[in-house]
Protein backbone atom coordinates (compact mmCIF):
# COMPACT_ATOMS: atom_id res chain seq x y z
CA UNK A 1 0.00 0.00 0.00
CA UNK A 2 2.80 2.35 0.89
CA UNK A 3 4.46 1.61 -2.44
CA UNK A 4 1.33 2.63 -4.31
CA UNK A 5 1.09 5.88 -2.40
CA UNK A 6 4.74 6.59 -3.06
CA UNK A 7 4.28 5.89 -6.75
CA UNK A 8 1.23 8.17 -6.88
CA UNK A 9 3.19 10.91 -5.18
CA UNK A 10 6.05 10.57 -7.69
CA UNK A 11 3.64 10.65 -10.59
CA UNK A 12 1.99 13.79 -9.26
CA UNK A 13 5.39 15.45 -8.87
CA UNK A 14 6.30 14.44 -12.41
CA UNK A 15 3.00 15.82 -13.66
CA UNK A 16 3.63 19.16 -11.95
CA UNK A 17 7.12 19.27 -13.37
CA UNK A 18 5.80 18.63 -16.87
CA UNK A 19 3.19 21.34 -16.37
CA UNK A 20 5.92 23.82 -15.50
CA UNK A 21 8.04 22.77 -18.46
CA UNK A 22 5.10 23.17 -20.81
CA UNK A 23 4.32 26.58 -19.34
CA UNK A 24 7.92 27.71 -19.86
CA UNK A 25 7.92 26.32 -23.39
CA UNK A 26 4.67 28.16 -24.20
CA UNK A 27 6.06 31.41 -22.82
CA UNK A 28 9.21 30.99 -24.87
CA UNK A 29 7.14 30.28 -27.96
CA UNK A 30 5.05 33.42 -27.36
CA UNK A 31 8.19 35.54 -26.97
CA UNK A 32 9.61 34.12 -30.20
CA UNK A 33 6.35 34.74 -32.06
CA UNK A 34 6.22 38.30 -30.73
CA UNK A 35 9.83 38.87 -31.77
CA UNK A 36 9.15 37.45 -35.24
CA UNK A 37 6.07 39.63 -35.61
CA UNK A 38 8.08 42.70 -34.70
CA UNK A 39 10.77 41.79 -37.25
CA UNK A 40 8.13 41.31 -39.96
CA UNK A 41 6.47 44.60 -39.04
CA UNK A 42 9.78 46.46 -39.22
CA UNK A 43 10.51 44.85 -42.56
CA UNK A 44 7.10 45.88 -43.96
CA UNK A 45 7.59 49.38 -42.63
CA UNK A 46 10.99 49.62 -44.28
CA UNK A 47 9.57 48.32 -47.56
CA UNK A 48 6.75 50.87 -47.37
CA UNK A 49 9.21 53.67 -46.72
CA UNK A 50 11.35 52.61 -49.68
CA UNK A 51 8.29 52.37 -51.89
CA UNK A 52 7.15 55.82 -50.79
CA UNK A 53 10.60 57.20 -51.43
CA UNK A 54 10.61 55.76 -54.95
CA UNK A 55 7.15 57.18 -55.62
CA UNK A 56 8.26 60.59 -54.40
CA UNK A 57 11.31 60.48 -56.67
CA UNK A 58 9.17 59.51 -59.66
CA UNK A 59 6.87 62.49 -59.05
CA UNK A 60 9.79 64.89 -59.30
PDB file of C-alpha atoms in Angstrom:
ATOM      1  CA  UNK A   1       0.000   0.000   0.000  1.00  0.00           C
ATOM      2  CA  UNK A   2       2.797   2.354   0.886  1.00  0.00           C
ATOM      3  CA  UNK A   3       4.462   1.609  -2.444  1.00  0.00           C
ATOM      4  CA  UNK A   4       1.331   2.632  -4.310  1.00  0.00           C
ATOM      5  CA  UNK A   5       1.088   5.885  -2.400  1.00  0.00           C
ATOM      6  CA  UNK A   6       4.742   6.589  -3.057  1.00  0.00           C
ATOM      7  CA  UNK A   7       4.282   5.889  -6.745  1.00  0.00           C
ATOM      8  CA  UNK A   8       1.233   8.174  -6.884  1.00  0.00           C
ATOM      9  CA  UNK A   9       3.194  10.914  -5.184  1.00  0.00           C
ATOM     10  CA  UNK A  10       6.055  10.571  -7.685  1.00  0.00           C
ATOM     11  CA  UNK A  11       3.641  10.655 -10.592  1.00  0.00           C
ATOM     12  CA  UNK A  12       1.995  13.788  -9.256  1.00  0.00           C
ATOM     13  CA  UNK A  13       5.388  15.452  -8.873  1.00  0.00           C
ATOM     14  CA  UNK A  14       6.305  14.441 -12.406  1.00  0.00           C
ATOM     15  CA  UNK A  15       3.001  15.817 -13.664  1.00  0.00           C
ATOM     16  CA  UNK A  16       3.635  19.158 -11.950  1.00  0.00           C
ATOM     17  CA  UNK A  17       7.121  19.273 -13.370  1.00  0.00           C
ATOM     18  CA  UNK A  18       5.799  18.626 -16.873  1.00  0.00           C
ATOM     19  CA  UNK A  19       3.189  21.341 -16.371  1.00  0.00           C
ATOM     20  CA  UNK A  20       5.917  23.816 -15.500  1.00  0.00           C
ATOM     21  CA  UNK A  21       8.042  22.774 -18.463  1.00  0.00           C
ATOM     22  CA  UNK A  22       5.104  23.169 -20.806  1.00  0.00           C
ATOM     23  CA  UNK A  23       4.315  26.577 -19.338  1.00  0.00           C
ATOM     24  CA  UNK A  24       7.921  27.712 -19.856  1.00  0.00           C
ATOM     25  CA  UNK A  25       7.923  26.323 -23.390  1.00  0.00           C
ATOM     26  CA  UNK A  26       4.674  28.157 -24.198  1.00  0.00           C
ATOM     27  CA  UNK A  27       6.057  31.413 -22.819  1.00  0.00           C
ATOM     28  CA  UNK A  28       9.208  30.995 -24.866  1.00  0.00           C
ATOM     29  CA  UNK A  29       7.137  30.284 -27.958  1.00  0.00           C
ATOM     30  CA  UNK A  30       5.050  33.422 -27.360  1.00  0.00           C
ATOM     31  CA  UNK A  31       8.186  35.536 -26.971  1.00  0.00           C
ATOM     32  CA  UNK A  32       9.610  34.123 -30.203  1.00  0.00           C
ATOM     33  CA  UNK A  33       6.355  34.743 -32.059  1.00  0.00           C
ATOM     34  CA  UNK A  34       6.220  38.302 -30.734  1.00  0.00           C
ATOM     35  CA  UNK A  35       9.829  38.874 -31.771  1.00  0.00           C
ATOM     36  CA  UNK A  36       9.147  37.450 -35.237  1.00  0.00           C
ATOM     37  CA  UNK A  37       6.065  39.629 -35.607  1.00  0.00           C
ATOM     38  CA  UNK A  38       8.076  42.698 -34.697  1.00  0.00           C
ATOM     39  CA  UNK A  39      10.766  41.793 -37.254  1.00  0.00           C
ATOM     40  CA  UNK A  40       8.128  41.306 -39.955  1.00  0.00           C
ATOM     41  CA  UNK A  41       6.469  44.600 -39.035  1.00  0.00           C
ATOM     42  CA  UNK A  42       9.777  46.463 -39.221  1.00  0.00           C
ATOM     43  CA  UNK A  43      10.506  44.847 -42.564  1.00  0.00           C
ATOM     44  CA  UNK A  44       7.102  45.880 -43.958  1.00  0.00           C
ATOM     45  CA  UNK A  45       7.588  49.382 -42.632  1.00  0.00           C
ATOM     46  CA  UNK A  46      10.987  49.616 -44.284  1.00  0.00           C
ATOM     47  CA  UNK A  47       9.573  48.317 -47.559  1.00  0.00           C
ATOM     48  CA  UNK A  48       6.750  50.866 -47.369  1.00  0.00           C
ATOM     49  CA  UNK A  49       9.214  53.673 -46.721  1.00  0.00           C
ATOM     50  CA  UNK A  50      11.352  52.611 -49.676  1.00  0.00           C
ATOM     51  CA  UNK A  51       8.294  52.369 -51.888  1.00  0.00           C
ATOM     52  CA  UNK A  52       7.150  55.820 -50.788  1.00  0.00           C
ATOM     53  CA  UNK A  53      10.605  57.203 -51.427  1.00  0.00           C
ATOM     54  CA  UNK A  54      10.606  55.764 -54.946  1.00  0.00           C
ATOM     55  CA  UNK A  55       7.150  57.177 -55.624  1.00  0.00           C
ATOM     56  CA  UNK A  56       8.262  60.592 -54.401  1.00  0.00           C
ATOM     57  CA  UNK A  57      11.313  60.480 -56.669  1.00  0.00           C
ATOM     58  CA  UNK A  58       9.168  59.511 -59.659  1.00  0.00           C
ATOM     59  CA  UNK A  59       6.874  62.485 -59.053  1.00  0.00           C
ATOM     60  CA  UNK A  60       9.791  64.893 -59.301  1.00  0.00           C
TER      61      UNK A  60
END
